[in-house]
Coordinates of C-alpha atoms in Angstrom, one line a residue:
X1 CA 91.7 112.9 108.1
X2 CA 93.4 116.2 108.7
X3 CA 91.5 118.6 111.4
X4 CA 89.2 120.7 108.4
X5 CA 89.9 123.9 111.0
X6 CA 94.0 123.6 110.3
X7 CA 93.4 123.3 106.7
X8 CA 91.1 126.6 106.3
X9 CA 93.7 128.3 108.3
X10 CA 97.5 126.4 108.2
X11 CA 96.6 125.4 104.2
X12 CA 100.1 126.9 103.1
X13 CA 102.2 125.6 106.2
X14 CA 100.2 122.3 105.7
X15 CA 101.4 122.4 102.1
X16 CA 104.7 122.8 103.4
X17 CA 104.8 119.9 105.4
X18 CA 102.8 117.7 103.0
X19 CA 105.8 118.3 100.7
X20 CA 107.8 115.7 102.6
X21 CA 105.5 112.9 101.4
X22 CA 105.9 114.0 98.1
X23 CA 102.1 115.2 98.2
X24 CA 100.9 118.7 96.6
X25 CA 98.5 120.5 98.6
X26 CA 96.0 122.5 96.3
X27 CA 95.7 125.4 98.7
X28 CA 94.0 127.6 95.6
X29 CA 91.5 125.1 94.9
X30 CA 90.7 124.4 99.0
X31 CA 90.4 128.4 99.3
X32 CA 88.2 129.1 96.7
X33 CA 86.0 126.2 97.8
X34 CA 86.3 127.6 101.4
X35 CA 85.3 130.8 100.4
X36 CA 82.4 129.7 98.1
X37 CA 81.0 128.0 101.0
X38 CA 81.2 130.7 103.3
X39 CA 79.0 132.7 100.6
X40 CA 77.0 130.0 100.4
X41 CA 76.5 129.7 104.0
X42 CA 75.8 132.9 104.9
X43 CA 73.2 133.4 102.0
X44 CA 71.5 130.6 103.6
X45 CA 71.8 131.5 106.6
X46 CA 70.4 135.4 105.9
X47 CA 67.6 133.3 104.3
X48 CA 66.4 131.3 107.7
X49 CA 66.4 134.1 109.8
X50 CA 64.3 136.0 107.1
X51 CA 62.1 133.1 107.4
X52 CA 62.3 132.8 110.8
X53 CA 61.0 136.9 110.8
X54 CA 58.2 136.2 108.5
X55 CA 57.2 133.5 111.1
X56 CA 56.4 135.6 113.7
X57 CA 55.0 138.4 111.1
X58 CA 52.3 135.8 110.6
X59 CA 51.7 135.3 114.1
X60 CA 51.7 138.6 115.2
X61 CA 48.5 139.1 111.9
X62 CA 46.7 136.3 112.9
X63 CA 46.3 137.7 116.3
X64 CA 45.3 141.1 115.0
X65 CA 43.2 139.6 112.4
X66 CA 45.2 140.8 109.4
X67 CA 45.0 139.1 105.5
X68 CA 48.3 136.8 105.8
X69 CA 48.0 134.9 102.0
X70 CA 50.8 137.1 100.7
X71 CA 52.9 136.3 103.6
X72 CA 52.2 133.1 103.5
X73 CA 52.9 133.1 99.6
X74 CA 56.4 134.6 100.1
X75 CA 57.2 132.1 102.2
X76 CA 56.4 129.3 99.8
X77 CA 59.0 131.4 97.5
X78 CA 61.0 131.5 100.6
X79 CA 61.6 128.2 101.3
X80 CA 62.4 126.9 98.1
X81 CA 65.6 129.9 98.0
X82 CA 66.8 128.2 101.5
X83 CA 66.1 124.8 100.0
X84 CA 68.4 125.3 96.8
X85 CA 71.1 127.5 99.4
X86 CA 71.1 124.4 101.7
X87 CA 71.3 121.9 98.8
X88 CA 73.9 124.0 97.6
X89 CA 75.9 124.0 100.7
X90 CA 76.0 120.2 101.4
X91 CA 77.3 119.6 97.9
X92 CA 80.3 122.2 99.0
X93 CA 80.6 120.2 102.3
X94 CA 80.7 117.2 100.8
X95 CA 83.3 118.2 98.3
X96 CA 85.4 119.4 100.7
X97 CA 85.5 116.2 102.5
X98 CA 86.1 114.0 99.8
X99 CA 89.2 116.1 98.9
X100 CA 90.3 115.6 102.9
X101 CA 89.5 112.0 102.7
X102 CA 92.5 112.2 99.7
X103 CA 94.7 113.9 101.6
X104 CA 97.7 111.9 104.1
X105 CA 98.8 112.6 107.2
X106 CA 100.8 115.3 108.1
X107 CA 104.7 113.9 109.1
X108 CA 106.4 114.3 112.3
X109 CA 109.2 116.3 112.7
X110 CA 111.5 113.4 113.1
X111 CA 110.6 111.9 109.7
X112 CA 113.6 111.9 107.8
X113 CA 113.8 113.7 104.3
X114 CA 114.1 111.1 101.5
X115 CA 112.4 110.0 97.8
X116 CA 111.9 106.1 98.7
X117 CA 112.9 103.5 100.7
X118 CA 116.9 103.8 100.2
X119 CA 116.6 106.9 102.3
X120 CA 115.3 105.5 105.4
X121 CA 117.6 105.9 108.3
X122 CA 118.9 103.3 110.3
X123 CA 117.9 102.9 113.9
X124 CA 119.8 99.7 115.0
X125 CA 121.1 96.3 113.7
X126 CA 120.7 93.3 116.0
X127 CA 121.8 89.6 115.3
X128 CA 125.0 88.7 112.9
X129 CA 123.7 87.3 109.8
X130 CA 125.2 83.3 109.6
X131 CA 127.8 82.5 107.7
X132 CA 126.8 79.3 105.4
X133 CA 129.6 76.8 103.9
X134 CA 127.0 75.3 101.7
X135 CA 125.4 76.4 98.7
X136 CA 122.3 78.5 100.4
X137 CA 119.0 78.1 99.4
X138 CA 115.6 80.2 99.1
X139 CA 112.2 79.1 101.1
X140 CA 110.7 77.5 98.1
X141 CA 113.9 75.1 97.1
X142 CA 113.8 74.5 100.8
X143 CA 110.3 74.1 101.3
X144 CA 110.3 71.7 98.3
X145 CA 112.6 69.6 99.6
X146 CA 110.7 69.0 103.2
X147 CA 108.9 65.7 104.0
X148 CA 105.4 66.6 103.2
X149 CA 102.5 64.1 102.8
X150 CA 100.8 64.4 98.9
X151 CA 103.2 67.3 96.8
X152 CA 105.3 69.2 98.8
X153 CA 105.5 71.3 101.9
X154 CA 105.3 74.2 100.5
X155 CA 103.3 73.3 97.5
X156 CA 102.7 76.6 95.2
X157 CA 101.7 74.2 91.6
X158 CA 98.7 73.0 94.1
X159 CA 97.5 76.4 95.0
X160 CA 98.0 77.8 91.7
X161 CA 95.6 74.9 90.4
X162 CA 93.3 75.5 93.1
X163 CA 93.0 79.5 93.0
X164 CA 95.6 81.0 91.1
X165 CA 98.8 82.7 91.5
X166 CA 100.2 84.3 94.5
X167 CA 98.6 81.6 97.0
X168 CA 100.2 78.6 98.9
X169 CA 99.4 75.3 100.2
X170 CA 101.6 74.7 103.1
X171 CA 101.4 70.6 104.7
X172 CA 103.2 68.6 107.2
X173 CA 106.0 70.2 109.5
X174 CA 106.2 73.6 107.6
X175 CA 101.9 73.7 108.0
X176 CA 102.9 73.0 112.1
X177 CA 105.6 75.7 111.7
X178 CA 103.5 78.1 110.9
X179 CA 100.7 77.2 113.3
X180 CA 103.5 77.1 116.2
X181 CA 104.9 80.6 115.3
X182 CA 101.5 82.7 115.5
X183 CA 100.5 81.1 119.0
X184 CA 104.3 81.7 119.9
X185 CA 103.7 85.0 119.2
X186 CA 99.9 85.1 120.5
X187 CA 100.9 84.4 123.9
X188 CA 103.8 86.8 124.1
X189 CA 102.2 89.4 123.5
X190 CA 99.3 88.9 126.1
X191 CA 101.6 87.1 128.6
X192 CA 104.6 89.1 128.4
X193 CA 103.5 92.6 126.9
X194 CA 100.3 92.7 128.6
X195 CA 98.0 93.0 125.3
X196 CA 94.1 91.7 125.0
X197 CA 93.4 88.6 122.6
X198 CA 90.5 89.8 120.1
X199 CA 89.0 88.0 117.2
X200 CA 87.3 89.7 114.6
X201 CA 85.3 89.5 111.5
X202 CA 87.4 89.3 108.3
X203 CA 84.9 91.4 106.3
X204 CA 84.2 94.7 107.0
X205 CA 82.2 97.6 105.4
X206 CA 83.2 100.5 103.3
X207 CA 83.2 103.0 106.5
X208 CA 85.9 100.3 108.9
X209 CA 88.2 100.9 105.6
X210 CA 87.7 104.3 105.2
X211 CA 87.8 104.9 109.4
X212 CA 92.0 103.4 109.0
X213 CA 93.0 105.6 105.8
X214 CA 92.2 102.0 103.5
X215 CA 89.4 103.9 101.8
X216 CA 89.1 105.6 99.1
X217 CA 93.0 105.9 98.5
X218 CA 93.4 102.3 97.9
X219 CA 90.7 100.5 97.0
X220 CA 92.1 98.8 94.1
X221 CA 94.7 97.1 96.6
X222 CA 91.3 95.8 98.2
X223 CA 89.3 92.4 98.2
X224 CA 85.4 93.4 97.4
X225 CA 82.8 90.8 97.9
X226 CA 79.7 90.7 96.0
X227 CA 76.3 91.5 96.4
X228 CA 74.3 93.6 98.0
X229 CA 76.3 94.8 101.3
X230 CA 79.4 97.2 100.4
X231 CA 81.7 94.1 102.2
X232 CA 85.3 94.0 102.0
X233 CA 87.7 91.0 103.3
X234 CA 90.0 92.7 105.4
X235 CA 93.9 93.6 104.2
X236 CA 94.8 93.5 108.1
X237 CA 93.8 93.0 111.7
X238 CA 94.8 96.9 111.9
X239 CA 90.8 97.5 110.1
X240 CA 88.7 95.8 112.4
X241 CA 90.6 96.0 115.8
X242 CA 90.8 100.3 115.4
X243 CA 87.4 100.5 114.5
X244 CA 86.6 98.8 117.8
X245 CA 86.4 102.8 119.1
X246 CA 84.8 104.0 115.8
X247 CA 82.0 106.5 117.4
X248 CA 82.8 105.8 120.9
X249 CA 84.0 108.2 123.8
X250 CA 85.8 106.0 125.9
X251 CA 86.3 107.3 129.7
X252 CA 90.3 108.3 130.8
X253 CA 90.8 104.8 132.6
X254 CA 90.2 103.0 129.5
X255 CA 93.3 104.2 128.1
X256 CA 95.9 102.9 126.7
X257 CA 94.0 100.2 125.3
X258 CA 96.1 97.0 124.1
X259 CA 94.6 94.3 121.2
X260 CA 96.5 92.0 120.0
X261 CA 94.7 90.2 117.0
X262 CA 95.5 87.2 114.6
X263 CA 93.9 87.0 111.2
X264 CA 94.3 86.1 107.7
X265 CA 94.8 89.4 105.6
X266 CA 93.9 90.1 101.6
X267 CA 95.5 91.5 99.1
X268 CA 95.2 92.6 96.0
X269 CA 98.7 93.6 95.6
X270 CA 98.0 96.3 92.5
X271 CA 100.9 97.8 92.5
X272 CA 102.9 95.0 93.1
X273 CA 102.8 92.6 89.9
X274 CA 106.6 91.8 88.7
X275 CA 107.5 92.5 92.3
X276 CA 108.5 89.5 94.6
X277 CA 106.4 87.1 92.2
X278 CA 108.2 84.0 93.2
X279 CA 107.3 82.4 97.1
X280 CA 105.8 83.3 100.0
X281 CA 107.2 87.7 99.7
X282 CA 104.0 89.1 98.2
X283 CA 100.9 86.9 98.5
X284 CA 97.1 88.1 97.8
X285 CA 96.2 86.3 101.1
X286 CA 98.9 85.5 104.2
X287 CA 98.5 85.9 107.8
X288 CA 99.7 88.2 111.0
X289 CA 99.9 88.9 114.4
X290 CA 98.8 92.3 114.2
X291 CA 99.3 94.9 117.6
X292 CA 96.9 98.1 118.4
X293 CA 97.3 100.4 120.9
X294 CA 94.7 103.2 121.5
X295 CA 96.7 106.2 123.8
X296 CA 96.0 109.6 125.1
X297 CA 97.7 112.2 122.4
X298 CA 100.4 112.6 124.8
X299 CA 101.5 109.2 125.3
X300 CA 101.6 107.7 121.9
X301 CA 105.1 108.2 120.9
X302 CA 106.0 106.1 123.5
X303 CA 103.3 104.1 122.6
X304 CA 105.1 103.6 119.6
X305 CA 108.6 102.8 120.8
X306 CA 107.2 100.5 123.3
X307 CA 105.1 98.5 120.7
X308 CA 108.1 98.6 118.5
X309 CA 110.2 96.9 121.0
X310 CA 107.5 94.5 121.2
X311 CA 107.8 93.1 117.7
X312 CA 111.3 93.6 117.9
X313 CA 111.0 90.9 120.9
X314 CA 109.9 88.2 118.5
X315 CA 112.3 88.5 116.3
X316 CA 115.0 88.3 119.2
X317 CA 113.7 85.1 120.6
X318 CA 113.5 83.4 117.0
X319 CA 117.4 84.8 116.9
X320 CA 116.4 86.3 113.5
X321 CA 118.9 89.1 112.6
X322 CA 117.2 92.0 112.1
X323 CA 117.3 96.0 111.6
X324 CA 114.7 98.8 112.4
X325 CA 114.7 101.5 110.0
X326 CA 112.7 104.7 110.3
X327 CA 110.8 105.5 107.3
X328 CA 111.6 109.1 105.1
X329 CA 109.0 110.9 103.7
X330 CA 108.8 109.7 100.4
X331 CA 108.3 106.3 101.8
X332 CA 106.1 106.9 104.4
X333 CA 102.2 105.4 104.6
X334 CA 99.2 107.7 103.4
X335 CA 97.9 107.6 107.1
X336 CA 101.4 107.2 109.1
X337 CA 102.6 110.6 110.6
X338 CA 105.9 108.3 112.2
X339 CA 106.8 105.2 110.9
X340 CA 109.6 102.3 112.1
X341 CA 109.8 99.2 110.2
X342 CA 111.7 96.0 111.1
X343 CA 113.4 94.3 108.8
X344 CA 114.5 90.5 108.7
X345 CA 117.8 89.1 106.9
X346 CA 117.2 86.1 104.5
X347 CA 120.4 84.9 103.4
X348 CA 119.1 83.6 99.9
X349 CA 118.6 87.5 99.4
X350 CA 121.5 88.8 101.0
X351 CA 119.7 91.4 102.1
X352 CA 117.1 92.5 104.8
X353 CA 113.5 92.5 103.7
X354 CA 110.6 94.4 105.8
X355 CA 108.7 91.9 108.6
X356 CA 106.9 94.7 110.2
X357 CA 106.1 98.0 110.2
X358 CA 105.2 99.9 113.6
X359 CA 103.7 103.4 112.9
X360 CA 101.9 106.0 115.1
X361 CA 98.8 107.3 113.2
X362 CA 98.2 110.3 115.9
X363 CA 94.6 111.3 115.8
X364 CA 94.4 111.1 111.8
X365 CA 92.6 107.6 111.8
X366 CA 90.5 108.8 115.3
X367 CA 89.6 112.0 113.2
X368 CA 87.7 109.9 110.5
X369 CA 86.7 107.0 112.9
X370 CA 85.5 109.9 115.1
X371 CA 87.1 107.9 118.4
X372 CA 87.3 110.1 121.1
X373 CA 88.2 110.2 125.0
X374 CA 87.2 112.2 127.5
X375 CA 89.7 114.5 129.2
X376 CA 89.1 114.6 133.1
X377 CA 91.5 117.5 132.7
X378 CA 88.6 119.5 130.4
X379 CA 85.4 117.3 130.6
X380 CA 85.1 117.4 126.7
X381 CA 85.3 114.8 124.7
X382 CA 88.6 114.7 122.5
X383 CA 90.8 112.7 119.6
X384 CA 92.7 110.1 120.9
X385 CA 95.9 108.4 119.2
X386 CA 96.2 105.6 117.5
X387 CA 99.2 103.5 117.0
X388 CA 99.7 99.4 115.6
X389 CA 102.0 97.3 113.9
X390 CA 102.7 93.5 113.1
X391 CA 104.0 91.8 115.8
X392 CA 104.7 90.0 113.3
X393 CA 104.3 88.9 109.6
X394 CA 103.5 85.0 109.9
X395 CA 104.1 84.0 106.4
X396 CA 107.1 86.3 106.4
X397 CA 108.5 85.1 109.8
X398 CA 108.1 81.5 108.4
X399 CA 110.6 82.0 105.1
X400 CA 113.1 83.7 107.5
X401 CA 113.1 81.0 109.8
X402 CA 113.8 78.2 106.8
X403 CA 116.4 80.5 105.4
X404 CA 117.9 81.2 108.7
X405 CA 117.8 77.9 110.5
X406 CA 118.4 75.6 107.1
X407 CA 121.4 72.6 106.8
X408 CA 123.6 71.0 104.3
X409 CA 121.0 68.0 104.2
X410 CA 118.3 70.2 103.2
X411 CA 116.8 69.9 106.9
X412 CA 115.8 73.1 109.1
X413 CA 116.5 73.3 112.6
X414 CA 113.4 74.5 114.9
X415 CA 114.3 78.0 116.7
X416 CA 114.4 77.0 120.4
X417 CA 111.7 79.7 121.7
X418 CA 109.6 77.3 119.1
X419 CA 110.1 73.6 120.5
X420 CA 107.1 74.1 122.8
X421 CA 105.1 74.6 120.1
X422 CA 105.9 71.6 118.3
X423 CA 106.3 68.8 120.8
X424 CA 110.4 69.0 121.3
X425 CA 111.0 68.9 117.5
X426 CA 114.3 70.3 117.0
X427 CA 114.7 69.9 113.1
X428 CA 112.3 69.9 109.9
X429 CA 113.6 66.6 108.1

């Protein structure tokens, strides 16, 4: 949530920079609100300290002995005026912050202008995409054709019949795969990039979503459980693992904090039907390795490009081509003021597809989380930065890695980083 100060007294600059993300400020509407509630407030407030005066009035008769039923009767009349003024006021206040709640962040500088994704700018390129001299084939042909034990490796008809579309049951080697790239990727991160293992719920309450920017933007993209708690199943690690400072003031040597978290995530996906409908792309429910750093304002751009570089790791290791894009306005996330994401080649695509995206949040999740530091340099409590990405996309990881690695036999070779993992098993018969 934007700081409500900036936007009573930045609104047109705001405005200005909110254009970038394609997002119309009402400045009118936020002035005339801002000015009714300064009416408001000061009517009520003129009210109190009249009550406040007619408070000591009484006291000051009772100790001369003076008649104070009319006093007391105009306070009666009194206290229902500040009453009404105070109702009054908290319906402005409220209004107010519902409209911030709908408003993004604001966009770095560095943000580069553009409508949608075919305006992001490129960062870097690494890895040659393979050259195949066989007929190339997608993740589900491939996963199809795997030894499995009842169906097929990657069975989608069982899921379907199980729960419905946009699911997967995944058996045998390709289940292993899977298993064996998330702890790959578990203990890089805490034994090479120095981050904490967590594990969290996966259902949270209304206030975790709306603490990350989830809530109330997109809450048709979200799972809602029924009953009587206001329970959600989370659509990342990113929900739970911020909110672990949610109303906290952490001391100066806390900070940076590191999390590194693996969970299953949930999606609704509503703006994604006819998009990516076939495999493992766009699923209502898939898993990630999800990073979250928690920085002092001035470090977390670098907390950025370090924890970039850290997913960017992974996919180096698993010798999957890849490119890091920075995200234009237009294409930018709701909460993101920066934003790079990675993006893996799968040759049945011939083209590069997103795996993760890394984006620095500044104090615009802290803002609403109220998570806070305290600044040896002032002594007062302030915002601190938050930044995470996927380090990486399992599900995602797993197609580029039978895309990448596959044969002319319909076999897929086991990245080397992986063999651990899988008891020296160097191909997927």
């Amino acid at each position: 949530m934007l700081d409500p100060r900036r936007i009573r007294s930045e609104a047109d600059a705001l405005a200005g920079k909110l254009e970038k993300k394609k997002f119309a400020l009402d400045v009118k509407y936020l002035v005339d609100l801002d000015a009714r509630r300064k009416e408001i407030q000061l009517a009520a407030e003129a009210l109190q300290n009249e009550r406040n005066s007619r408070s000591k009035e009484i006291g000051k008769a009772k100790q001369e002995g003076r008649d104070v039923s009319d006093i007391l009767r105009s306070m009666s009349d009194l206290k229902s005026r500040l009453e009404d003024a105070q109702q009054q006021l908290q319906v402005l206040l409220d209004e107010f912050r519902d409209y911030l709640l709908s408003v993004p962040n604001i966009p770095s500088d560095e943000v580069p202008e553009g409508e949608g994704e075919g305006d992001n700018r490129l960062v870097l390129e690494w890895g040659q995409p393979r050259e195949f001299d066989f007929p190339v084939k997608d993740h589900v042909e491939i996963g199809a054709g795997l030894q499995a034990g009842l169906g097929e490796a990657l069975d989608f008809a069982a899921a379907s019949l199980m729960t419905g579309a946009r699911f997967v049951v995944m058996q045998a080697s390709v289940a292993r795969l899977h298993r064996a790239l998330g702890q790959f990727m578990l203990d890089m991160h805490t034994r090479d990039h120095g981050y904490t293992e967590i594990s969290v719920p996966f259902i949270v309450n209304a206030d975790s979503l709306v603490g990350t920017g989830q809530l109330p933007k997109f809450a048709d993209d979200q799972f809602q459980l029924q009953g009587k708690q206001d329970f959600y199943l989370i659509p990342t690690a990113e929900v739970p693992v911020t909110n672990m400072v949610r109303d906290r003031i952490l001391d100066a040597g806390a900070l940076p904090a590191r999390w590194v978290c693996h969970t299953p995530c949930f999606r609704q996906e509503a703006g994604g039907y006819g998009v990516d409908t076939r495999g493992m792309i766009r699923q209502h429910q898939f898993e990630k390795v999800e990073l979250v750093q928690i920085a002092r304002p001035e470090d977390s751009i670098a907390a950025l490009e370090e924890l970039t570089g850290h997913a960017e790791r992974v996919l180096q290791m698993l010798e999957l081509p890849y490119r890091k894009v920075a995200l234009c306005g237009g294409d930018l996330g709701f909460s993101a003021n920066f934003t790079y994401d990675l993006e893996v080649w799968l040759p049945s695509q011939q083209c590069y597809r997103e795996i993760s995206s890394c984006s620095n949040f500044d104090e615009f999740q802290a803002r609403r989380m109220q998570a806070r530091w305290r600044n040896p340099a002032s002594g007062k409590p302030e915002f601190v930065h938050t930044v995470n990405g996927s380090g990486l996309a399992i599900g995602r990881t797993l197609v580029a890695v039978l895309e990448n690695y596959q044969d002319a036999e319909g076999g897929v070779g086991v990245p080397p980083a992986l063999r651990p993992y899988m008891e020296g098993v160097e191909r997927l018969e």
